[in-house]
XYZ file of C-alpha atoms in Angstrom:
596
model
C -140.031 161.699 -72.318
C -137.437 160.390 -75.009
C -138.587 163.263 -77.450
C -137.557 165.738 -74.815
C -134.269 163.595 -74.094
C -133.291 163.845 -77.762
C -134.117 167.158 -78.388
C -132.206 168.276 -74.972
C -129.252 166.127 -76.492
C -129.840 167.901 -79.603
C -129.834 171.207 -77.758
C -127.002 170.536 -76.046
C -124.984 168.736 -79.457
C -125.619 172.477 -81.431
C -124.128 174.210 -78.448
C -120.916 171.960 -77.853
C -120.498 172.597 -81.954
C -120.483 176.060 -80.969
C -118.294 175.941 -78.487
C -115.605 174.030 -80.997
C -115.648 176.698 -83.151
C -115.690 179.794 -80.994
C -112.734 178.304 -78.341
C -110.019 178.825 -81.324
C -111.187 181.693 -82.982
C -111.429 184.356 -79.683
C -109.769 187.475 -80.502
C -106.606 187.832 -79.499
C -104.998 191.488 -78.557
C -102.059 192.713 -79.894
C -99.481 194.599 -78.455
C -98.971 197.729 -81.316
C -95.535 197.484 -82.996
C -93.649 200.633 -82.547
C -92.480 203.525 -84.550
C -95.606 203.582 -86.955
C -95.596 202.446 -90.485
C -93.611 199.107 -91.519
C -89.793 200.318 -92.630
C -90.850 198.170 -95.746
C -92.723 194.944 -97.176
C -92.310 192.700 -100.644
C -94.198 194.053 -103.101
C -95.076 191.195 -106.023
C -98.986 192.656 -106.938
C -99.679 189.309 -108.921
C -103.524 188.418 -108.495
C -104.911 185.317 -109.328
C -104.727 184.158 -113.008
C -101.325 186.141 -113.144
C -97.735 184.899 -112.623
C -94.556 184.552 -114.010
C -94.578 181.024 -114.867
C -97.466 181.965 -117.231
C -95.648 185.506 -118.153
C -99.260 187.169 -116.873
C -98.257 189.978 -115.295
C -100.285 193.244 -113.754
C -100.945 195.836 -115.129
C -99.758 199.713 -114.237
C -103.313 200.401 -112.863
C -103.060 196.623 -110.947
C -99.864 197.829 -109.448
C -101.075 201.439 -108.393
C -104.277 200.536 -106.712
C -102.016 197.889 -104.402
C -99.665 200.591 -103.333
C -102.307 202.613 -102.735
C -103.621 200.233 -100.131
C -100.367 199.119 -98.799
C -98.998 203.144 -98.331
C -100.785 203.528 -95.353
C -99.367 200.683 -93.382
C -95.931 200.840 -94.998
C -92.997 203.343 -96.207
C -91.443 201.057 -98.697
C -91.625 198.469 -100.808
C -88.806 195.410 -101.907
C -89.142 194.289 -105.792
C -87.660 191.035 -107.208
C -87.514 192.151 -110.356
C -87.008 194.761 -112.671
C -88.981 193.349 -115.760
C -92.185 192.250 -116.215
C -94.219 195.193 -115.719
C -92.564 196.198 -112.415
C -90.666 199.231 -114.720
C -93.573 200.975 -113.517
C -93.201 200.582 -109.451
C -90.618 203.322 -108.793
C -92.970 205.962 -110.782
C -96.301 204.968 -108.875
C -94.226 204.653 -105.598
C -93.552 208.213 -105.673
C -97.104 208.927 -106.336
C -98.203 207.409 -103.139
C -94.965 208.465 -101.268
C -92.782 205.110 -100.840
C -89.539 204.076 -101.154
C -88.290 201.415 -102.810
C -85.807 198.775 -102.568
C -85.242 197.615 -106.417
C -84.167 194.199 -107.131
C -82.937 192.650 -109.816
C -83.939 188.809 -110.578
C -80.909 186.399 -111.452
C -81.436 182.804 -112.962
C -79.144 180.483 -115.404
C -80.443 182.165 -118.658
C -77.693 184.697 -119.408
C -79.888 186.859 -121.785
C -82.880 187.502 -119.414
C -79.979 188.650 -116.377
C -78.660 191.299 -119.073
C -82.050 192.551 -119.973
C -82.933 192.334 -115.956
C -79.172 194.246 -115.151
C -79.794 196.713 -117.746
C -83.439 197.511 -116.573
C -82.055 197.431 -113.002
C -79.083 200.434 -113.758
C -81.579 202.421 -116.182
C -84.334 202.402 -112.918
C -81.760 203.213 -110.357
C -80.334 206.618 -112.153
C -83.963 207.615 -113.230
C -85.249 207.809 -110.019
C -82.320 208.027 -107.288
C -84.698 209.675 -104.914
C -87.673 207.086 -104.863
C -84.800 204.155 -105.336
C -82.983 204.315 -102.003
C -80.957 200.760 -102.287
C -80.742 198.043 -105.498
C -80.723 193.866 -104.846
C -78.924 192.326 -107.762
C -79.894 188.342 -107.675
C -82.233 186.796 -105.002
C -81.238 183.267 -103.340
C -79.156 182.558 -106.701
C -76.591 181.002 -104.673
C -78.789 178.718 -102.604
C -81.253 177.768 -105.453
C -77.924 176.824 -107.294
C -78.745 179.351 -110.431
C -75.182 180.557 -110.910
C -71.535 180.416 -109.129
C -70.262 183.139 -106.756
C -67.645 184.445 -109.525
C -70.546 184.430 -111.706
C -72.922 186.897 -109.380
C -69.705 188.885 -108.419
C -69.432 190.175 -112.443
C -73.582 191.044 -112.351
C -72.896 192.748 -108.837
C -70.038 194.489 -109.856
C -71.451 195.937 -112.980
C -74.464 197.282 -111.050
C -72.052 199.103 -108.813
C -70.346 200.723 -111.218
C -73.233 202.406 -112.367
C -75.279 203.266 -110.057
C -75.133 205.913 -107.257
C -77.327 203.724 -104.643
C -76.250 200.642 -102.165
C -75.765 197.834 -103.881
C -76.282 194.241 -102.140
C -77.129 190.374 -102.831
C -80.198 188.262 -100.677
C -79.966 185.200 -99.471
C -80.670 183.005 -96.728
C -78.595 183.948 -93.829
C -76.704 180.841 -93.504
C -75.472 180.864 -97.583
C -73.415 184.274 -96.507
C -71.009 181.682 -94.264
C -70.799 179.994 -97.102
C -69.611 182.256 -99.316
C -68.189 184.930 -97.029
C -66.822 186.156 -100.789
C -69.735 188.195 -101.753
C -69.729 190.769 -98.567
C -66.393 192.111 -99.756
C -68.417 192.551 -102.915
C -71.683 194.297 -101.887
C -71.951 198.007 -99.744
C -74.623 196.242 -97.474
C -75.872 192.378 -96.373
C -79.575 191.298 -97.454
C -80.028 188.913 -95.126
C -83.327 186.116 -94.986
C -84.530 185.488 -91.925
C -87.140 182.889 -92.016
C -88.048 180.831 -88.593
C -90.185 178.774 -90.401
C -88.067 177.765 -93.007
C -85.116 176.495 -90.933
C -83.558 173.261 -90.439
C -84.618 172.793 -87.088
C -87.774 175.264 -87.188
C -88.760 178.094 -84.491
C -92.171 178.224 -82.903
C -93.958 181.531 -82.661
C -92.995 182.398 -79.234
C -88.847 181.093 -79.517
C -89.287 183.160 -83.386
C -87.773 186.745 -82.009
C -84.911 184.801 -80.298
C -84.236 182.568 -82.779
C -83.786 185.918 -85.286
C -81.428 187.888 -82.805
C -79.606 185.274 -82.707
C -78.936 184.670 -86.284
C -78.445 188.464 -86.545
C -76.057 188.473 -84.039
C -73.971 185.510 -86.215
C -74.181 187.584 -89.079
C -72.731 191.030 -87.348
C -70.047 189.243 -85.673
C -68.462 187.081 -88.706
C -69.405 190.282 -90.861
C -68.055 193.129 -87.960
C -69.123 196.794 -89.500
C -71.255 195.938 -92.244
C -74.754 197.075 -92.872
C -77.328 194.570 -92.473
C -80.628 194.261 -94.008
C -83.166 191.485 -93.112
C -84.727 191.181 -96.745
C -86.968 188.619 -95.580
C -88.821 187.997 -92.288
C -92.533 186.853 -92.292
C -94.864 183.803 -91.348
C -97.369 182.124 -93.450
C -101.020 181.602 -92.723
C -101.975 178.255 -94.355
C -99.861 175.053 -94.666
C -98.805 172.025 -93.341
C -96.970 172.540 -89.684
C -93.202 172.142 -89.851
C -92.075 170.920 -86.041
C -92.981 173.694 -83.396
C -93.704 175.696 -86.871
C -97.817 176.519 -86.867
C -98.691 178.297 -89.567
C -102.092 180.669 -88.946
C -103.470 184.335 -89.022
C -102.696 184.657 -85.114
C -99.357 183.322 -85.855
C -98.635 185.501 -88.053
C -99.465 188.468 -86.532
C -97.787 187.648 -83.375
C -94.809 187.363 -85.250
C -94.742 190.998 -86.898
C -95.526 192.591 -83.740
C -92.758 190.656 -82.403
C -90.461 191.271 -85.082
C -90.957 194.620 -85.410
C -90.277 195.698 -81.943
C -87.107 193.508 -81.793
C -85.929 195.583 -84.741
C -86.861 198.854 -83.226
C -85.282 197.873 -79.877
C -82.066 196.261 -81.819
C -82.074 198.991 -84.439
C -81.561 196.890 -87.516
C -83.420 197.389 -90.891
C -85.407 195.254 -92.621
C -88.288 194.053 -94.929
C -91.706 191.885 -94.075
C -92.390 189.492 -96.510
C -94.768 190.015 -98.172
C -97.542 192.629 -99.027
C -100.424 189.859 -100.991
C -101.081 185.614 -100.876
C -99.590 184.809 -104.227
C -101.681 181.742 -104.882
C -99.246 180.353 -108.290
C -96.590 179.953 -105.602
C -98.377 177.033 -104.399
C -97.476 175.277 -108.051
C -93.461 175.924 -106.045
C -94.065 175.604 -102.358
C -97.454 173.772 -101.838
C -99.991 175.910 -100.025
C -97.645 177.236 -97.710
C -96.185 179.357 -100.767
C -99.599 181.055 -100.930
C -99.575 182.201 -97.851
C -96.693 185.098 -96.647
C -98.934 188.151 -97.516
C -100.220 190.797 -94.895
C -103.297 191.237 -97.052
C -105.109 188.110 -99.255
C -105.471 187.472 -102.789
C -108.637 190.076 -102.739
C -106.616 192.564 -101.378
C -108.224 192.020 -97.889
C -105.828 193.049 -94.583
C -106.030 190.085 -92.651
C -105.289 191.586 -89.163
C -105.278 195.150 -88.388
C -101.454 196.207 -86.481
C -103.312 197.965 -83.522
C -106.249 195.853 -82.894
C -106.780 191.934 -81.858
C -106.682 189.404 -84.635
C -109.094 186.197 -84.751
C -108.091 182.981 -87.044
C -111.361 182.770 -89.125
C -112.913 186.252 -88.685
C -116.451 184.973 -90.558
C -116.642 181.891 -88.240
C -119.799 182.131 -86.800
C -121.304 181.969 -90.719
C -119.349 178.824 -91.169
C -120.818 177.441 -87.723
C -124.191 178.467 -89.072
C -123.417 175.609 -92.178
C -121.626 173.424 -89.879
C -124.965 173.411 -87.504
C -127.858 173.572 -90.275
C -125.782 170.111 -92.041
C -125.638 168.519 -88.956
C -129.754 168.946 -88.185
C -130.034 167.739 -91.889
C -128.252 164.396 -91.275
C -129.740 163.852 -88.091
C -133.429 164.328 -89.518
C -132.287 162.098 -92.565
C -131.025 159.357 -90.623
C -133.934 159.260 -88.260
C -136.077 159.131 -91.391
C -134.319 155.795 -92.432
C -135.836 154.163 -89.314
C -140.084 155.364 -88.939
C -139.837 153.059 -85.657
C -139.114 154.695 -82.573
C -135.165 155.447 -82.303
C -134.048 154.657 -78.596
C -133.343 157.800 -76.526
C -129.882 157.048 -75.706
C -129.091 156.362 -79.378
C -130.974 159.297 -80.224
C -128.905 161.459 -78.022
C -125.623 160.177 -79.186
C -126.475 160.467 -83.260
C -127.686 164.265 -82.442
C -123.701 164.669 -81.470
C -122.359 162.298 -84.314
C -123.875 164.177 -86.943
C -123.138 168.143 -85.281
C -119.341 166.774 -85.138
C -119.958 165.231 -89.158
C -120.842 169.318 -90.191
C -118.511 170.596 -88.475
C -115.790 168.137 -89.720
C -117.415 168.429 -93.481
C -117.227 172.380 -93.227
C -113.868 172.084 -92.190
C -112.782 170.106 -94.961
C -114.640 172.610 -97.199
C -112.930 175.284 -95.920
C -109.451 173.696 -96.271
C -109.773 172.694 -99.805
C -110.701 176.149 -100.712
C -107.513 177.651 -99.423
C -104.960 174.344 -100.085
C -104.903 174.520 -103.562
C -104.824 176.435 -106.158
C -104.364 174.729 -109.882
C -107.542 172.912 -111.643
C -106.584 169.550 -110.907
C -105.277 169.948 -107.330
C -109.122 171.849 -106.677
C -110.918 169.193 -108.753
C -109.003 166.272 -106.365
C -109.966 168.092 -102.959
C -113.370 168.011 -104.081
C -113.528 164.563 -105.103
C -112.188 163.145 -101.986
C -115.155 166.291 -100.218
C -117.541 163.991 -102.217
C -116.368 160.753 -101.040
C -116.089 161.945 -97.583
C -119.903 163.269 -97.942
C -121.246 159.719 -98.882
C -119.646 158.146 -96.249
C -121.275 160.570 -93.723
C -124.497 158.678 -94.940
C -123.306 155.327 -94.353
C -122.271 156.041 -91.396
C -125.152 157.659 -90.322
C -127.153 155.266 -91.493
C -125.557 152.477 -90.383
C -125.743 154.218 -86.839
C -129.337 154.004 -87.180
C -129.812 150.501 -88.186
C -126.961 149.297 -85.613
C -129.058 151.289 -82.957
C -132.650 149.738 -83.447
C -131.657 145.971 -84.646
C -131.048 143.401 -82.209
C -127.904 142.055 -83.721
C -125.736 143.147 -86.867
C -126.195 139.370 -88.816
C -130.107 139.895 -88.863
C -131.482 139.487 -91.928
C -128.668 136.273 -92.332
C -129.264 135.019 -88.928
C -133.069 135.978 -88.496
C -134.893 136.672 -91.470
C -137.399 139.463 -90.586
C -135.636 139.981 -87.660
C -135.840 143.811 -88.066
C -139.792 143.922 -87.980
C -140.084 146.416 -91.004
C -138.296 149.195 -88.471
C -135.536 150.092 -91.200
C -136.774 151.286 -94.880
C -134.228 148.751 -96.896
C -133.738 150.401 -100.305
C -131.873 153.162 -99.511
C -130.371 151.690 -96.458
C -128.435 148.765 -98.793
C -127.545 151.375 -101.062
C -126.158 153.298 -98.491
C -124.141 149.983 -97.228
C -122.262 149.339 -100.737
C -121.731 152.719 -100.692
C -120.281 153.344 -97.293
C -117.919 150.297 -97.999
C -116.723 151.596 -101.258
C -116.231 155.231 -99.665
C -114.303 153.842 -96.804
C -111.694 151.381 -99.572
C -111.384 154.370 -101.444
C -110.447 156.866 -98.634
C -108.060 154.108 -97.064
C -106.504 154.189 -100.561
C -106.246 157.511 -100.004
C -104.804 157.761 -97.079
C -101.958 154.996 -97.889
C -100.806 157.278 -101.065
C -100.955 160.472 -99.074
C -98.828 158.940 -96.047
C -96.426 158.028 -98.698
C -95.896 161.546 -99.935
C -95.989 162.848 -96.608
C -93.065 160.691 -96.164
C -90.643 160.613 -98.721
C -91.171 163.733 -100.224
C -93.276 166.177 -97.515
C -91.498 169.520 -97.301
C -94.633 171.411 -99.179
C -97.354 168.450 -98.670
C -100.253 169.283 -96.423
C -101.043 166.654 -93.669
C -104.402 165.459 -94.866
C -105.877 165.141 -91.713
C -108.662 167.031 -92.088
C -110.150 164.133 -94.438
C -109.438 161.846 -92.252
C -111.517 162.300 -88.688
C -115.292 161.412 -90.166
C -113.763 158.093 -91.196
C -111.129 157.164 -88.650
C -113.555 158.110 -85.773
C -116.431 157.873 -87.229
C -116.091 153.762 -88.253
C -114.683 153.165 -84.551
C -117.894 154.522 -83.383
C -120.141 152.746 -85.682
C -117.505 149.694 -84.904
C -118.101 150.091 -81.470
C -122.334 149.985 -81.612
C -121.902 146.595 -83.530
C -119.811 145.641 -81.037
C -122.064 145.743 -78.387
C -124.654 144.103 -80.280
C -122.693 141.726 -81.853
C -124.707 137.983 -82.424
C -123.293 135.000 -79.858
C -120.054 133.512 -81.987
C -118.810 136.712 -83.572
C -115.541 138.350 -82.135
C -115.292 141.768 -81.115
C -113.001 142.228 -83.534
C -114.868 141.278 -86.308
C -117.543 144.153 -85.672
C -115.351 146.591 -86.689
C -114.401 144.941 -90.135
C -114.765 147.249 -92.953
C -117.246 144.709 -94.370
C -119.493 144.198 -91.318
C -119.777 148.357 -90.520
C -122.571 149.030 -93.059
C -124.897 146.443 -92.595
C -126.045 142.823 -91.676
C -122.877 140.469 -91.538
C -122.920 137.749 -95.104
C -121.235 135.112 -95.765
C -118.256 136.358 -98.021
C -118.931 135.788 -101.330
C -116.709 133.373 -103.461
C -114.185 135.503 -104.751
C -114.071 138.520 -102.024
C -110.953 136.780 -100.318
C -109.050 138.984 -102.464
C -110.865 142.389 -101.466
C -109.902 140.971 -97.821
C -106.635 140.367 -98.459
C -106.360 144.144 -100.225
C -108.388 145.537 -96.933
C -105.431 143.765 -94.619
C -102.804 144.892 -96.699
C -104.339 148.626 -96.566
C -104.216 148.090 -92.651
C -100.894 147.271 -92.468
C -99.487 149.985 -95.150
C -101.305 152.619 -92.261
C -99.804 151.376 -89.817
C -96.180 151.557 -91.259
C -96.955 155.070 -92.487
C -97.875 155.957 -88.994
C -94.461 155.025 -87.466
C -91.928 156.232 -90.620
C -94.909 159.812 -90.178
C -93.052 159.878 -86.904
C -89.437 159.326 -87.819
C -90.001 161.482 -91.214
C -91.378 164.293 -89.164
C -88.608 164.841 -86.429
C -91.185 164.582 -83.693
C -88.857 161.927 -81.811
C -85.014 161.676 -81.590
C -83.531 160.220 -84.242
C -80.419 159.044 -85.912
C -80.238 161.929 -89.046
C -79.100 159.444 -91.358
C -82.037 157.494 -90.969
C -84.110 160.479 -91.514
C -82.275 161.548 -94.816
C -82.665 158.176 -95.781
C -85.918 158.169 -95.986
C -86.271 161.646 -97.259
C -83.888 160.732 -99.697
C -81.188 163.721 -99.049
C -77.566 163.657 -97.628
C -77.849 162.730 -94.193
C -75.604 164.337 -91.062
C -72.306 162.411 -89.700
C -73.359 159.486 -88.671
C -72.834 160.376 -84.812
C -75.174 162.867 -85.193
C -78.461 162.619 -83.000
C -81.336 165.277 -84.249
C -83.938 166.606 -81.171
C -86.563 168.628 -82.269
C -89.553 170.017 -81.248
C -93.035 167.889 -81.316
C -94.365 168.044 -84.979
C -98.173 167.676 -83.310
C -100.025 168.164 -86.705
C -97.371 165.199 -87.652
C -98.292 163.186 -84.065
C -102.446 163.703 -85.335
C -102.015 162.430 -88.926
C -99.851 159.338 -87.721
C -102.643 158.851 -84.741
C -105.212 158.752 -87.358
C -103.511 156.358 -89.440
C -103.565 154.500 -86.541
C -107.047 154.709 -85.720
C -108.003 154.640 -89.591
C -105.833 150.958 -89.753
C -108.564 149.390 -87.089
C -111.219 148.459 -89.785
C -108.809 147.317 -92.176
C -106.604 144.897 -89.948
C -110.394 143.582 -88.542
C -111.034 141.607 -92.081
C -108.773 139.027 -90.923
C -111.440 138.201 -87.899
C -114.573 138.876 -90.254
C -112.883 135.990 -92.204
C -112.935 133.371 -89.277
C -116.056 134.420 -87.795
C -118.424 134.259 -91.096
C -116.494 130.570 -91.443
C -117.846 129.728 -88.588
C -120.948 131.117 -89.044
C -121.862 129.358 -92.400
C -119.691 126.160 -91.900
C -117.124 127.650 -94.789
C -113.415 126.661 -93.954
């Protein structure tokens, strides 16, 4: 009878996993935009081991195999530049019958914006048919690159020789601030980017949000043309307020976007066409992110049809499912007595939530980063977070089929010979180290998030095997806790992974670090929350502690719940519990071995 309990719970465990990871990733239909083809999308073919910074750039037959898999979704394409290899777009965008929007990149080094000028007018009058509009400088006022008077000569050079429209892009906002350049430029390139803002737009307030700030534009600017250079959503990165960046998302927001356009009648251009993976060395992993298709050149959602988050889930269920049956067969062999059925049942679930969470993490660290180090840190902390699924899996075993957690100090022999104690002490030191390094972690991380988060990921992901996982193992000690221990105590970082010892002469100060660790997560929790704008708050404080210029000091910011924000802080929180519980492992073992 308990073999059929646990292998019902374990029955049951597989199919709950599969429920997690089918519930977010149903397909969901989309509503066809209207009108066809995209009016236009960026177009910046770099592939991975390419990029500017590195002055890598594609090749002709790079750049004509992308068009030819963008022309049949699109009838244009926007350039940023007119250098680096992209002489070569308005040529092959004939080829494949597209239009293009040529732009001309603007920065503070004077000889580069002649040679990018120059290129720009010699482009424009070779091929006025295929070149339907020019873009000299993109966001040079907002990223601070050069003064208005300064972009007024380059713009005004460009118009006099050249037969086409002739604008500037930037964010829409920067055109009220320098209303000067519209009387300088035939029409207004306008970015449009709900995630990006101040205060940012969910998914669903996204098309509203945009008409609005189209509508600003039109009215300060009455009877000039408008172009929205820039409108798009990313599909990985950290959440910014109702901001929730996914493949859904993103797709919701083009179908969205596109019929507002068509029903409003404005231009405009989708950013972008490809994930451009060195733009997370500028933006984090968000900057990755923007393209309709990935690095490999894969659509990720198809216009007509219904879009799901991780199309190839099931295979990474498979993983999740197969490392969960490994860690519960390996922590049942750690204990060749018989494991109690209710124990039994509740480890099958432990470890099928451990593979999921460890596939997860896998998954994310693939897509968050891009540079050597950043990869060879997100594996690191995969391998730390690996070991400690072994502690704690062990230490769920031993916890479940001892008597009381101060056995083998209390009661020598106490366990009967039902736990196999080589690898199960090894497993102990190691769990403890594991959990002081990942609290370390965690600290440092918070930090970031904190004081400088704009393109830092919540690390969240790393953080639900131990925050949940040492509550639960806290929890079993707990229970069976010896007479004269505290309930706190059982949850102290040096009592999860095995027997309860006397503390060691000299391990006061690896207490005092574990408190301290504690503490630091729990202040990182509440300044998470008053970082992250997910309560009201005074916006001075808030720039304070971002370290920018702050509002008047009347001013009172609401904005919408940041919940990926309210999660990390939560597990900070939860992660703090083991920590702050040294401080009653201390009084308890004094008791225990007569130490004051």
């Amino acid at each position: 009878m308990r073999y059929l309990t646990i292998l019902a719970a374990l029955a049951v465990a597989i199919l709950a996993n599969y429920a997690l990871w089918c519930a977010p990733n149903r397909p969901v239909p989309l509503e066809p935009p209207p009108g066809g083809k995209l009016r236009s999308i960026s177009f910046a073919p770099f592939r991975d081991g390419q990029s500017p910074l590195t002055r890598v750039y594609p090749t002709p037959e790079q750049i004509d195999a992308d068009l030819a898999v963008i022309a049949p979704q699109v009838a244009g394409v926007r350039t940023y530049t007119s250098l680096e290899g992209m002489e070569t777009v308005p040529e092959l965008a004939k080829k494949h019958g597209l239009t293009v929007t040529m732009g001309g990149w603007l920065s503070p080094k004077t000889v580069i914006n002649d040679a990018e000028i120059e290129s720009l007018i010699d482009l424009a009058n070779r091929y006025p048919d295929t070149i339907t509009r020019v873009i000299v400088g993109n966001e040079v006022l907002l990223r601070g690159d050069l003064k208005p008077d300064q972009l007024i000569a380059y713009i005004r050079k460009v118009k006099a020789a050249v037969k086409q429209p002739v604008s500037y892009a930037d964010v829409w906002e920067w055109w009220l601030k320098f209303p000067e350049i519209a009387d300088e430029v035939d029409y207004l390139t306008i970015h449009l980017l709900p995630y990006w803002e101040d205060i940012p737009a969910s998914i669903k307030a996204s098309a509203d949000h945009i008409a609005w700030t189209h509508k600003i534009i039109t009215e300060r600017f009455p009877g000039k043309p408008i172009l929205v250079g820039e409108a798009g959503w990313p599909t990985s990165g950290r959440t910014r307020g109702a901001a929730v960046p996914g493949r859904v998302e993103m797709a919701q927001f083009a179908g969205a976007f596109v019929r507002l356009a068509e029903e409003k009648g404005f231009d405009y251009n989708l950013i972008e066409a490809f994930d451009q993976s060195w733009k997370q060395k500028l933006e984090g992993t968000v900057g990755g992110h923007w393209g309709l298709y990935t690095a490999e050149r894969k659509p990720k959602f198809l216009l007509a049809g219904p879009v799901v988050e991780l199309p190839h889930w099931r295979d990474r269920w498979a993983i999740a499912a197969g490392a969960g049956l490994l860690l519960f067969a390996g922590a049942l062999a750690f204990a060749p007595a018989a494991v109690p059925a209710g124990s039994g049942a509740a480890l099958a679930f432990l470890t099928q939530g451990a593979g999921s969470a460890l596939v997860h993490a896998a998954v994310v660290a693939q897509e968050w980063n891009y540079y050597p180090q950043d990869v060879a840190l997100q594996w690191v902390l995969l391998a730390v977070l690996a070991v400690l699924t072994l502690a704690l899996t062990a230490g769920f075993v031993r916890a479940a089929v001892a008597r009381t957690v101060t056995a083998r100090v209390l009661a020598p022999g106490a366990l009967n010979g039902l736990l196999k104690p080589g690898p199960m002490d090894a497993l102990e030191r190691v769990g403890t180290a594991a959990t002081l390094i990942l609290g370390v972690v965690a600290v440092v991380w918070s930090v970031l998030i904190v004081f400088d988060g704009r393109y830092r990921n919540f690390p969240g992901i790393y953080m639900y095997i131990p925050a949940l996982g040492l509550l639960a193992l806290g929890w079993l000690r707990m229970i069976r806790r010896p007479a004269g221990m505290s309930r706190g105590a059982a949850f102290a970082v040096g009592n999860l992974f095995g027997p309860a010892i006397p503390v060691p002469t000299g391990a006061e100060g690896r207490l005092t670090a574990e408190r301290w660790i504690g503490r630091l997560l729990v202040a990182g929790a509440v300044l998470t929350v008053v970082a992250e704008g997910v309560l009201p708050v005074d916006a001075p404080l808030r720039g304070w502690i971002r370290g920018t210029s702050a509002a008047p000091l009347s001013a009172i910011e609401w904005t919408h719940p940041n919940c990926e924000a309210l999660r990390w802080a939560l597990l900070q929180l939860l992660l703090a519990v083991p920590f702050l519980a040294s401080a009653r492992l201390v009084r308890d073992l004094a008791k225990v071995t007569g130490r004051r």
